[in-house]
Amino acid sequence: MWCVILGIVLILFGCGDAKELPSYLKLCQRRDPQLHQCIMDNVQILKPKMKPGIPELYIPPLNPLVIPEATLNSGSSFRATFKDIQLYNAHEFNLQSFDVDLDKYHIDLKILFPLLRIKSLYSFNGRLLILNLNGKGPADGNYTNVQVGLSLNGKVFKKNNKEYVSWEKEKIDINIEKINLLFERLFGDNTELNDQTNKVINNNIDGIVEELQPVIQEVVSGFVFSLVNRLFSRFSLNELFPPK
Ligand SMILES: *[C@@H]1O[C@H](CO)[C@@H](O)[C@H](O)[C@H]1NC(C)=O
């Protein structure tokens, strides 16, 4: 889902008429009073292209979006590693609001994902709330109405006499209406204990998400910003906003 944000951030800054930018994008002038509408039009243009990915804009395939690995640590007592993470339906997003200030390099976005599904290979080690979790295997999860709020701050820097922007997270909020998770083989072949523990996990999902919220945000924003900054280190400001 984070690449969708990347895509939208890109659209915001990808409105200039530099020749490197694809011609199917509608050109928006930086001072255009209709800038907001122009950006929304570009979101609609790019949305159907996002599912397979847009290599010329550094947007990877969005269904599934593959993330090699993520690690969560909750204090010293719990560690979770997720490998081969496959995220489905990230292309089915609604951009609920955005606010951009091109003078201050500030962006606020709100995006809703009606249904995300994430599959991975998990490995747990330690104690989370009331549970001792030490197992590994396939994981599956459905997440209904995932709302992501993101604020970004840009800083201008110079490279080869050109100006570029690097982005930092100011704020990230993640709200999820409903989660259903399944961890296979938490206790190896003991299916009864597996089933029971999955029930406990799903019945306590709010507490678990709350416990892990800071780390989830850290992992997610680390991923987003590495992508965003890779993009913005390749297109200079003048390429993104041609001077008048
Ligand atoms: C997620 O949704 C899919 C499709 O509806 C379903 O097949 C799968 O069992 C669900 N997984 C979980 C963990 O709820």
PDB file of C-alpha atoms and ligand atoms in Angstrom:
ATOM      1  CA  MET A   1       0.000   0.000   0.000  1.00  0.00           C
ATOM      2  CA  TRP A   2       2.980   2.264   0.608  1.00  0.00           C
ATOM      3  CA  CYS A   3       3.797   2.420  -3.049  1.00  0.00           C
ATOM      4  CA  VAL A   4       0.400   3.912  -3.656  1.00  0.00           C
ATOM      5  CA  ILE A   5       1.431   6.768  -1.442  1.00  0.00           C
ATOM      6  CA  LEU A   6       4.676   6.947  -3.362  1.00  0.00           C
ATOM      7  CA  GLY A   7       2.627   7.115  -6.541  1.00  0.00           C
ATOM      8  CA  ILE A   8       0.493   9.927  -5.255  1.00  0.00           C
ATOM      9  CA  VAL A   9       3.433  11.852  -3.912  1.00  0.00           C
ATOM     10  CA  LEU A  10       5.030  11.433  -7.285  1.00  0.00           C
ATOM     11  CA  ILE A  11       1.940  12.757  -9.043  1.00  0.00           C
ATOM     12  CA  LEU A  12       2.004  15.838  -6.863  1.00  0.00           C
ATOM     13  CA  PHE A  13       5.505  16.597  -7.987  1.00  0.00           C
ATOM     14  CA  GLY A  14       5.423  14.964 -11.351  1.00  0.00           C
ATOM     15  CA  CYS A  15       3.283  17.620 -13.008  1.00  0.00           C
ATOM     16  CA  GLY A  16       6.022  19.546 -14.777  1.00  0.00           C
ATOM     17  CA  ASP A  17       6.767  19.132 -18.472  1.00  0.00           C
ATOM     18  CA  ALA A  18      10.290  17.742 -18.178  1.00  0.00           C
ATOM     19  CA  LYS A  19      10.895  15.355 -21.043  1.00  0.00           C
ATOM     20  CA  GLU A  20      11.697  12.499 -18.689  1.00  0.00           C
ATOM     21  CA  LEU A  21       8.122  12.447 -17.390  1.00  0.00           C
ATOM     22  CA  PRO A  22       5.661  10.277 -19.325  1.00  0.00           C
ATOM     23  CA  SER A  23       3.419  12.084 -21.824  1.00  0.00           C
ATOM     24  CA  TYR A  24       0.213  10.443 -20.561  1.00  0.00           C
ATOM     25  CA  LEU A  25       0.391  12.622 -17.447  1.00  0.00           C
ATOM     26  CA  LYS A  26      -1.622  15.799 -17.591  1.00  0.00           C
ATOM     27  CA  LEU A  27       0.644  18.809 -17.114  1.00  0.00           C
ATOM     28  CA  CYS A  28      -0.047  21.000 -14.109  1.00  0.00           C
ATOM     29  CA  GLN A  29       1.564  24.374 -13.575  1.00  0.00           C
ATOM     30  CA  ARG A  30       2.909  24.898 -10.117  1.00  0.00           C
ATOM     31  CA  ARG A  31       0.880  28.095  -9.650  1.00  0.00           C
ATOM     32  CA  ASP A  32      -2.214  26.748 -11.381  1.00  0.00           C
ATOM     33  CA  PRO A  33      -5.262  27.723  -9.288  1.00  0.00           C
ATOM     34  CA  GLN A  34      -6.768  24.386 -10.409  1.00  0.00           C
ATOM     35  CA  LEU A  35      -3.704  22.459  -9.143  1.00  0.00           C
ATOM     36  CA  HIS A  36      -5.798  20.257  -6.874  1.00  0.00           C
ATOM     37  CA  GLN A  37      -8.110  19.178  -9.709  1.00  0.00           C
ATOM     38  CA  CYS A  38      -5.148  18.668 -12.021  1.00  0.00           C
ATOM     39  CA  ILE A  39      -3.530  16.342  -9.494  1.00  0.00           C
ATOM     40  CA  MET A  40      -6.779  14.425  -9.004  1.00  0.00           C
ATOM     41  CA  ASP A  41      -7.010  13.969 -12.785  1.00  0.00           C
ATOM     42  CA  ASN A  42      -3.508  12.493 -12.763  1.00  0.00           C
ATOM     43  CA  VAL A  43      -4.456  10.124  -9.939  1.00  0.00           C
ATOM     44  CA  GLN A  44      -7.282   8.830 -12.132  1.00  0.00           C
ATOM     45  CA  ILE A  45      -4.907   8.470 -15.095  1.00  0.00           C
ATOM     46  CA  LEU A  46      -2.350   6.531 -13.057  1.00  0.00           C
ATOM     47  CA  LYS A  47      -4.694   4.368 -10.991  1.00  0.00           C
ATOM     48  CA  PRO A  48      -5.334   1.661 -13.622  1.00  0.00           C
ATOM     49  CA  LYS A  49      -1.590   1.556 -14.422  1.00  0.00           C
ATOM     50  CA  MET A  50      -0.595   0.922 -10.833  1.00  0.00           C
ATOM     51  CA  LYS A  51      -1.714  -2.700 -10.657  1.00  0.00           C
ATOM     52  CA  PRO A  52       1.076  -3.936 -12.979  1.00  0.00           C
ATOM     53  CA  GLY A  53       3.434  -1.136 -11.891  1.00  0.00           C
ATOM     54  CA  ILE A  54       4.850   1.911 -13.707  1.00  0.00           C
ATOM     55  CA  PRO A  55       8.592   1.344 -14.174  1.00  0.00           C
ATOM     56  CA  GLU A  56       9.186   4.743 -15.811  1.00  0.00           C
ATOM     57  CA  LEU A  57       7.944   6.346 -12.577  1.00  0.00           C
ATOM     58  CA  TYR A  58       9.666   3.822 -10.268  1.00  0.00           C
ATOM     59  CA  ILE A  59       6.295   2.475  -9.098  1.00  0.00           C
ATOM     60  CA  PRO A  60       6.533  -1.305  -8.538  1.00  0.00           C
ATOM     61  CA  PRO A  61       3.652  -3.704  -9.284  1.00  0.00           C
ATOM     62  CA  LEU A  62       0.893  -3.147  -6.733  1.00  0.00           C
ATOM     63  CA  ASN A  63      -0.983  -6.443  -6.893  1.00  0.00           C
ATOM     64  CA  PRO A  64       0.734  -8.055  -5.254  1.00  0.00           C
ATOM     65  CA  LEU A  65       3.219  -5.631  -3.811  1.00  0.00           C
ATOM     66  CA  VAL A  66       6.179  -7.715  -2.625  1.00  0.00           C
ATOM     67  CA  ILE A  67       8.256  -6.673   0.372  1.00  0.00           C
ATOM     68  CA  PRO A  68      11.232  -8.965   1.038  1.00  0.00           C
ATOM     69  CA  GLU A  69      11.360  -8.663   4.807  1.00  0.00           C
ATOM     70  CA  ALA A  70      10.165  -6.709   7.829  1.00  0.00           C
ATOM     71  CA  THR A  71      11.091  -7.074  11.488  1.00  0.00           C
ATOM     72  CA  LEU A  72       9.103  -5.976  14.519  1.00  0.00           C
ATOM     73  CA  ASN A  73      10.584  -5.744  17.994  1.00  0.00           C
ATOM     74  CA  SER A  74       8.419  -4.989  20.986  1.00  0.00           C
ATOM     75  CA  GLY A  75      10.821  -4.082  23.755  1.00  0.00           C
ATOM     76  CA  SER A  76      13.262  -6.901  24.408  1.00  0.00           C
ATOM     77  CA  SER A  77      10.517  -9.446  25.017  1.00  0.00           C
ATOM     78  CA  PHE A  78       9.115 -10.037  21.539  1.00  0.00           C
ATOM     79  CA  ARG A  79      10.521 -10.237  18.053  1.00  0.00           C
ATOM     80  CA  ALA A  80       8.629 -10.992  14.844  1.00  0.00           C
ATOM     81  CA  THR A  81      10.181 -11.415  11.407  1.00  0.00           C
ATOM     82  CA  PHE A  82       8.088 -11.522   8.242  1.00  0.00           C
ATOM     83  CA  LYS A  83       9.605 -12.725   4.979  1.00  0.00           C
ATOM     84  CA  ASP A  84       8.304 -12.818   1.401  1.00  0.00           C
ATOM     85  CA  ILE A  85       5.496 -10.398   2.256  1.00  0.00           C
ATOM     86  CA  GLN A  86       2.827 -10.208  -0.441  1.00  0.00           C
ATOM     87  CA  LEU A  87       0.306  -7.418  -0.199  1.00  0.00           C
ATOM     88  CA  TYR A  88      -2.869  -7.674  -2.293  1.00  0.00           C
ATOM     89  CA  ASN A  89      -5.451  -5.053  -3.357  1.00  0.00           C
ATOM     90  CA  ALA A  90      -3.300  -1.987  -2.649  1.00  0.00           C
ATOM     91  CA  HIS A  91      -4.327  -0.683  -6.084  1.00  0.00           C
ATOM     92  CA  GLU A  92      -7.953  -0.492  -4.907  1.00  0.00           C
ATOM     93  CA  PHE A  93      -7.478   2.702  -2.922  1.00  0.00           C
ATOM     94  CA  ASN A  94      -9.459   5.883  -2.411  1.00  0.00           C
ATOM     95  CA  LEU A  95      -7.544   9.096  -2.011  1.00  0.00           C
ATOM     96  CA  GLN A  96      -9.772  10.738   0.576  1.00  0.00           C
ATOM     97  CA  SER A  97      -7.954  13.995   0.981  1.00  0.00           C
ATOM     98  CA  PHE A  98      -4.686  15.680   0.321  1.00  0.00           C
ATOM     99  CA  ASP A  99      -3.250  19.033   0.984  1.00  0.00           C
ATOM    100  CA  VAL A 100      -0.045  20.263  -0.547  1.00  0.00           C
ATOM    101  CA  ASP A 101       2.021  23.358   0.094  1.00  0.00           C
ATOM    102  CA  LEU A 102       4.638  23.672  -2.618  1.00  0.00           C
ATOM    103  CA  ASP A 103       6.301  26.650  -0.962  1.00  0.00           C
ATOM    104  CA  LYS A 104       6.922  24.846   2.302  1.00  0.00           C
ATOM    105  CA  TYR A 105       7.340  21.373   0.794  1.00  0.00           C
ATOM    106  CA  HIS A 106       4.658  19.926   2.950  1.00  0.00           C
ATOM    107  CA  ILE A 107       2.099  17.259   2.049  1.00  0.00           C
ATOM    108  CA  ASP A 108      -0.808  15.788   3.996  1.00  0.00           C
ATOM    109  CA  LEU A 109      -2.587  12.719   2.605  1.00  0.00           C
ATOM    110  CA  LYS A 110      -5.391  10.460   3.679  1.00  0.00           C
ATOM    111  CA  ILE A 111      -5.915   7.184   1.854  1.00  0.00           C
ATOM    112  CA  LEU A 112      -8.488   4.458   2.453  1.00  0.00           C
ATOM    113  CA  PHE A 113      -7.893   0.840   1.426  1.00  0.00           C
ATOM    114  CA  PRO A 114     -11.261  -0.986   1.606  1.00  0.00           C
ATOM    115  CA  LEU A 115      -9.686  -4.451   1.834  1.00  0.00           C
ATOM    116  CA  LEU A 116      -6.043  -5.460   2.061  1.00  0.00           C
ATOM    117  CA  ARG A 117      -4.757  -8.996   2.246  1.00  0.00           C
ATOM    118  CA  ILE A 118      -1.223  -9.714   3.400  1.00  0.00           C
ATOM    119  CA  LYS A 119       0.472 -13.108   3.132  1.00  0.00           C
ATOM    120  CA  SER A 120       3.941 -13.832   4.452  1.00  0.00           C
ATOM    121  CA  LEU A 121       6.209 -16.302   6.198  1.00  0.00           C
ATOM    122  CA  TYR A 122       6.362 -15.376   9.870  1.00  0.00           C
ATOM    123  CA  SER A 123       8.790 -16.196  12.626  1.00  0.00           C
ATOM    124  CA  PHE A 124       7.922 -15.288  16.232  1.00  0.00           C
ATOM    125  CA  ASN A 125      10.113 -15.268  19.248  1.00  0.00           C
ATOM    126  CA  GLY A 126       9.067 -14.249  22.740  1.00  0.00           C
ATOM    127  CA  ARG A 127       6.137 -13.020  24.701  1.00  0.00           C
ATOM    128  CA  LEU A 128       3.364 -10.770  23.361  1.00  0.00           C
ATOM    129  CA  LEU A 129       0.707  -9.687  25.879  1.00  0.00           C
ATOM    130  CA  ILE A 130      -0.405 -12.986  27.425  1.00  0.00           C
ATOM    131  CA  LEU A 131       0.997 -15.243  24.724  1.00  0.00           C
ATOM    132  CA  ASN A 132       4.263 -17.122  24.429  1.00  0.00           C
ATOM    133  CA  LEU A 133       4.910 -17.285  20.711  1.00  0.00           C
ATOM    134  CA  ASN A 134       7.831 -19.276  19.340  1.00  0.00           C
ATOM    135  CA  GLY A 135       6.988 -20.652  15.951  1.00  0.00           C
ATOM    136  CA  LYS A 136       7.248 -20.110  12.250  1.00  0.00           C
ATOM    137  CA  GLY A 137       5.160 -20.812   9.181  1.00  0.00           C
ATOM    138  CA  PRO A 138       2.793 -19.228   6.660  1.00  0.00           C
ATOM    139  CA  ALA A 139       0.727 -16.234   7.770  1.00  0.00           C
ATOM    140  CA  ASP A 140      -2.405 -14.775   6.182  1.00  0.00           C
ATOM    141  CA  GLY A 141      -4.393 -11.694   7.136  1.00  0.00           C
ATOM    142  CA  ASN A 142      -7.374  -9.660   5.914  1.00  0.00           C
ATOM    143  CA  TYR A 143      -7.587  -5.995   6.873  1.00  0.00           C
ATOM    144  CA  THR A 144     -10.859  -4.130   6.292  1.00  0.00           C
ATOM    145  CA  ASN A 145     -11.009  -0.349   5.858  1.00  0.00           C
ATOM    146  CA  VAL A 146      -7.384   0.541   6.416  1.00  0.00           C
ATOM    147  CA  GLN A 147      -7.012   4.271   6.716  1.00  0.00           C
ATOM    148  CA  VAL A 148      -3.571   5.806   6.412  1.00  0.00           C
ATOM    149  CA  GLY A 149      -2.817   9.424   7.222  1.00  0.00           C
ATOM    150  CA  LEU A 150       0.616  10.671   6.275  1.00  0.00           C
ATOM    151  CA  SER A 151       2.388  14.013   6.600  1.00  0.00           C
ATOM    152  CA  LEU A 152       5.633  14.591   4.757  1.00  0.00           C
ATOM    153  CA  ASN A 153       8.189  17.349   5.025  1.00  0.00           C
ATOM    154  CA  GLY A 154      10.664  18.039   2.225  1.00  0.00           C
ATOM    155  CA  LYS A 155      14.171  19.469   2.432  1.00  0.00           C
ATOM    156  CA  VAL A 156      15.968  20.890  -0.582  1.00  0.00           C
ATOM    157  CA  PHE A 157      19.570  19.848  -1.191  1.00  0.00           C
ATOM    158  CA  LYS A 158      22.094  20.345  -4.027  1.00  0.00           C
ATOM    159  CA  LYS A 159      23.753  17.683  -6.145  1.00  0.00           C
ATOM    160  CA  ASN A 160      25.781  18.454  -9.312  1.00  0.00           C
ATOM    161  CA  ASN A 161      24.466  22.032  -9.190  1.00  0.00           C
ATOM    162  CA  LYS A 162      20.861  20.810  -9.322  1.00  0.00           C
ATOM    163  CA  GLU A 163      18.315  21.060  -6.568  1.00  0.00           C
ATOM    164  CA  TYR A 164      16.618  17.952  -5.240  1.00  0.00           C
ATOM    165  CA  VAL A 165      14.160  17.277  -2.405  1.00  0.00           C
ATOM    166  CA  SER A 166      14.551  14.653   0.270  1.00  0.00           C
ATOM    167  CA  TRP A 167      11.491  13.705   2.283  1.00  0.00           C
ATOM    168  CA  GLU A 168      11.040  12.955   5.940  1.00  0.00           C
ATOM    169  CA  LYS A 169       8.091  11.610   7.808  1.00  0.00           C
ATOM    170  CA  GLU A 170       6.381  14.137  10.001  1.00  0.00           C
ATOM    171  CA  LYS A 171       3.461  12.003  11.067  1.00  0.00           C
ATOM    172  CA  ILE A 172       1.857   8.686  10.197  1.00  0.00           C
ATOM    173  CA  ASP A 173      -1.455   7.320  11.459  1.00  0.00           C
ATOM    174  CA  ILE A 174      -2.806   3.898  10.653  1.00  0.00           C
ATOM    175  CA  ASN A 175      -6.366   2.944  11.548  1.00  0.00           C
ATOM    176  CA  ILE A 176      -7.822  -0.460  10.763  1.00  0.00           C
ATOM    177  CA  GLU A 177     -11.505  -1.247  11.228  1.00  0.00           C
ATOM    178  CA  LYS A 178     -11.298  -5.034  11.242  1.00  0.00           C
ATOM    179  CA  ILE A 179      -8.473  -7.567  11.173  1.00  0.00           C
ATOM    180  CA  ASN A 180      -8.566 -11.326  10.782  1.00  0.00           C
ATOM    181  CA  LEU A 181      -5.244 -13.170  11.050  1.00  0.00           C
ATOM    182  CA  LEU A 182      -4.167 -16.758  10.598  1.00  0.00           C
ATOM    183  CA  PHE A 183      -0.751 -18.094  11.633  1.00  0.00           C
ATOM    184  CA  GLU A 184      -0.193 -21.670  10.548  1.00  0.00           C
ATOM    185  CA  ARG A 185       2.036 -24.037  12.527  1.00  0.00           C
ATOM    186  CA  LEU A 186       2.447 -21.793  15.577  1.00  0.00           C
ATOM    187  CA  PHE A 187       2.827 -25.031  17.542  1.00  0.00           C
ATOM    188  CA  GLY A 188       3.922 -27.318  14.745  1.00  0.00           C
ATOM    189  CA  ASP A 189       1.572 -30.239  14.243  1.00  0.00           C
ATOM    190  CA  ASN A 190      -0.519 -29.471  17.329  1.00  0.00           C
ATOM    191  CA  THR A 191      -3.510 -28.174  15.383  1.00  0.00           C
ATOM    192  CA  GLU A 192      -5.717 -27.851  18.443  1.00  0.00           C
ATOM    193  CA  LEU A 193      -3.254 -25.509  20.165  1.00  0.00           C
ATOM    194  CA  ASN A 194      -2.719 -23.677  16.848  1.00  0.00           C
ATOM    195  CA  ASP A 195      -6.460 -23.060  16.498  1.00  0.00           C
ATOM    196  CA  GLN A 196      -6.839 -21.931  20.111  1.00  0.00           C
ATOM    197  CA  THR A 197      -3.918 -19.532  19.896  1.00  0.00           C
ATOM    198  CA  ASN A 198      -5.160 -18.021  16.631  1.00  0.00           C
ATOM    199  CA  LYS A 199      -8.498 -17.427  18.350  1.00  0.00           C
ATOM    200  CA  VAL A 200      -6.774 -15.698  21.259  1.00  0.00           C
ATOM    201  CA  ILE A 201      -4.772 -13.560  18.840  1.00  0.00           C
ATOM    202  CA  ASN A 202      -7.880 -12.498  16.896  1.00  0.00           C
ATOM    203  CA  ASN A 203      -9.890 -11.872  20.049  1.00  0.00           C
ATOM    204  CA  ASN A 204      -7.137  -9.593  21.365  1.00  0.00           C
ATOM    205  CA  ILE A 205      -6.201  -8.022  18.070  1.00  0.00           C
ATOM    206  CA  ASP A 206      -6.830  -4.442  19.244  1.00  0.00           C
ATOM    207  CA  GLY A 207      -4.376  -4.794  22.111  1.00  0.00           C
ATOM    208  CA  ILE A 208      -1.788  -6.483  19.909  1.00  0.00           C
ATOM    209  CA  VAL A 209      -2.035  -3.809  17.218  1.00  0.00           C
ATOM    210  CA  GLU A 210      -1.789  -1.112  19.882  1.00  0.00           C
ATOM    211  CA  GLU A 211       1.284  -2.770  21.392  1.00  0.00           C
ATOM    212  CA  LEU A 212       2.938  -2.981  17.991  1.00  0.00           C
ATOM    213  CA  GLN A 213       1.674   0.354  16.601  1.00  0.00           C
ATOM    214  CA  PRO A 214       4.942   2.320  17.027  1.00  0.00           C
ATOM    215  CA  VAL A 215       6.968  -0.417  15.343  1.00  0.00           C
ATOM    216  CA  ILE A 216       4.416  -0.927  12.578  1.00  0.00           C
ATOM    217  CA  GLN A 217       4.592   2.796  11.855  1.00  0.00           C
ATOM    218  CA  GLU A 218       8.375   2.742  11.899  1.00  0.00           C
ATOM    219  CA  VAL A 219       8.603  -0.204   9.503  1.00  0.00           C
ATOM    220  CA  VAL A 220       5.956   1.189   7.192  1.00  0.00           C
ATOM    221  CA  SER A 221       7.341   4.705   7.036  1.00  0.00           C
ATOM    222  CA  GLY A 222      10.909   3.443   6.659  1.00  0.00           C
ATOM    223  CA  PHE A 223       9.766   1.513   3.619  1.00  0.00           C
ATOM    224  CA  VAL A 224       7.763   4.411   2.176  1.00  0.00           C
ATOM    225  CA  PHE A 225      10.521   6.929   2.576  1.00  0.00           C
ATOM    226  CA  SER A 226      13.216   4.743   1.107  1.00  0.00           C
ATOM    227  CA  LEU A 227      11.059   4.484  -2.042  1.00  0.00           C
ATOM    228  CA  VAL A 228      10.047   8.149  -2.107  1.00  0.00           C
ATOM    229  CA  ASN A 229      13.607   9.314  -1.644  1.00  0.00           C
ATOM    230  CA  ARG A 230      14.930   6.957  -4.298  1.00  0.00           C
ATOM    231  CA  LEU A 231      12.544   8.611  -6.720  1.00  0.00           C
ATOM    232  CA  PHE A 232      13.292  12.165  -5.634  1.00  0.00           C
ATOM    233  CA  SER A 233      17.032  11.627  -5.801  1.00  0.00           C
ATOM    234  CA  ARG A 234      16.596  10.814  -9.528  1.00  0.00           C
ATOM    235  CA  PHE A 235      14.384  13.720 -10.606  1.00  0.00           C
ATOM    236  CA  SER A 236      15.662  17.197  -9.768  1.00  0.00           C
ATOM    237  CA  LEU A 237      13.316  19.991  -8.745  1.00  0.00           C
ATOM    238  CA  ASN A 238      13.638  21.695 -12.136  1.00  0.00           C
ATOM    239  CA  GLU A 239      12.806  18.460 -13.882  1.00  0.00           C
ATOM    240  CA  LEU A 240       9.717  18.079 -11.731  1.00  0.00           C
ATOM    241  CA  PHE A 241       8.815  21.789 -11.747  1.00  0.00           C
ATOM    242  CA  PRO A 242      10.244  23.384 -14.866  1.00  0.00           C
ATOM    243  CA  PRO A 243      10.989  27.073 -14.237  1.00  0.00           C
ATOM    244  CA  LYS A 244       8.650  29.410 -16.091  1.00  0.00           C
TER     245      LYS A 244
HETATM  246  C1  LIG B   1      -8.855 -13.679   3.656  1.00  0.00           C
HETATM  247  O1  LIG B   1      -9.821 -13.536   2.621  1.00  0.00           O
HETATM  248  C2  LIG B   1      -9.732 -14.562   1.639  1.00  0.00           C
HETATM  249  C3  LIG B   1     -10.696 -14.209   0.532  1.00  0.00           C
HETATM  250  O2  LIG B   1     -11.948 -13.893   1.022  1.00  0.00           O
HETATM  251  C4  LIG B   1     -10.017 -15.909   2.277  1.00  0.00           C
HETATM  252  O3  LIG B   1      -9.913 -16.939   1.316  1.00  0.00           O
HETATM  253  C5  LIG B   1      -8.974 -16.134   3.388  1.00  0.00           C
HETATM  254  O4  LIG B   1      -9.259 -17.348   4.067  1.00  0.00           O
HETATM  255  C6  LIG B   1      -9.010 -15.000   4.377  1.00  0.00           C
HETATM  256  N1  LIG B   1      -7.928 -15.170   5.350  1.00  0.00           N
HETATM  257  C7  LIG B   1      -8.074 -14.874   6.643  1.00  0.00           C
HETATM  258  C8  LIG B   1      -6.901 -15.111   7.519  1.00  0.00           C
HETATM  259  O5  LIG B   1      -9.092 -14.409   7.088  1.00  0.00           O
END
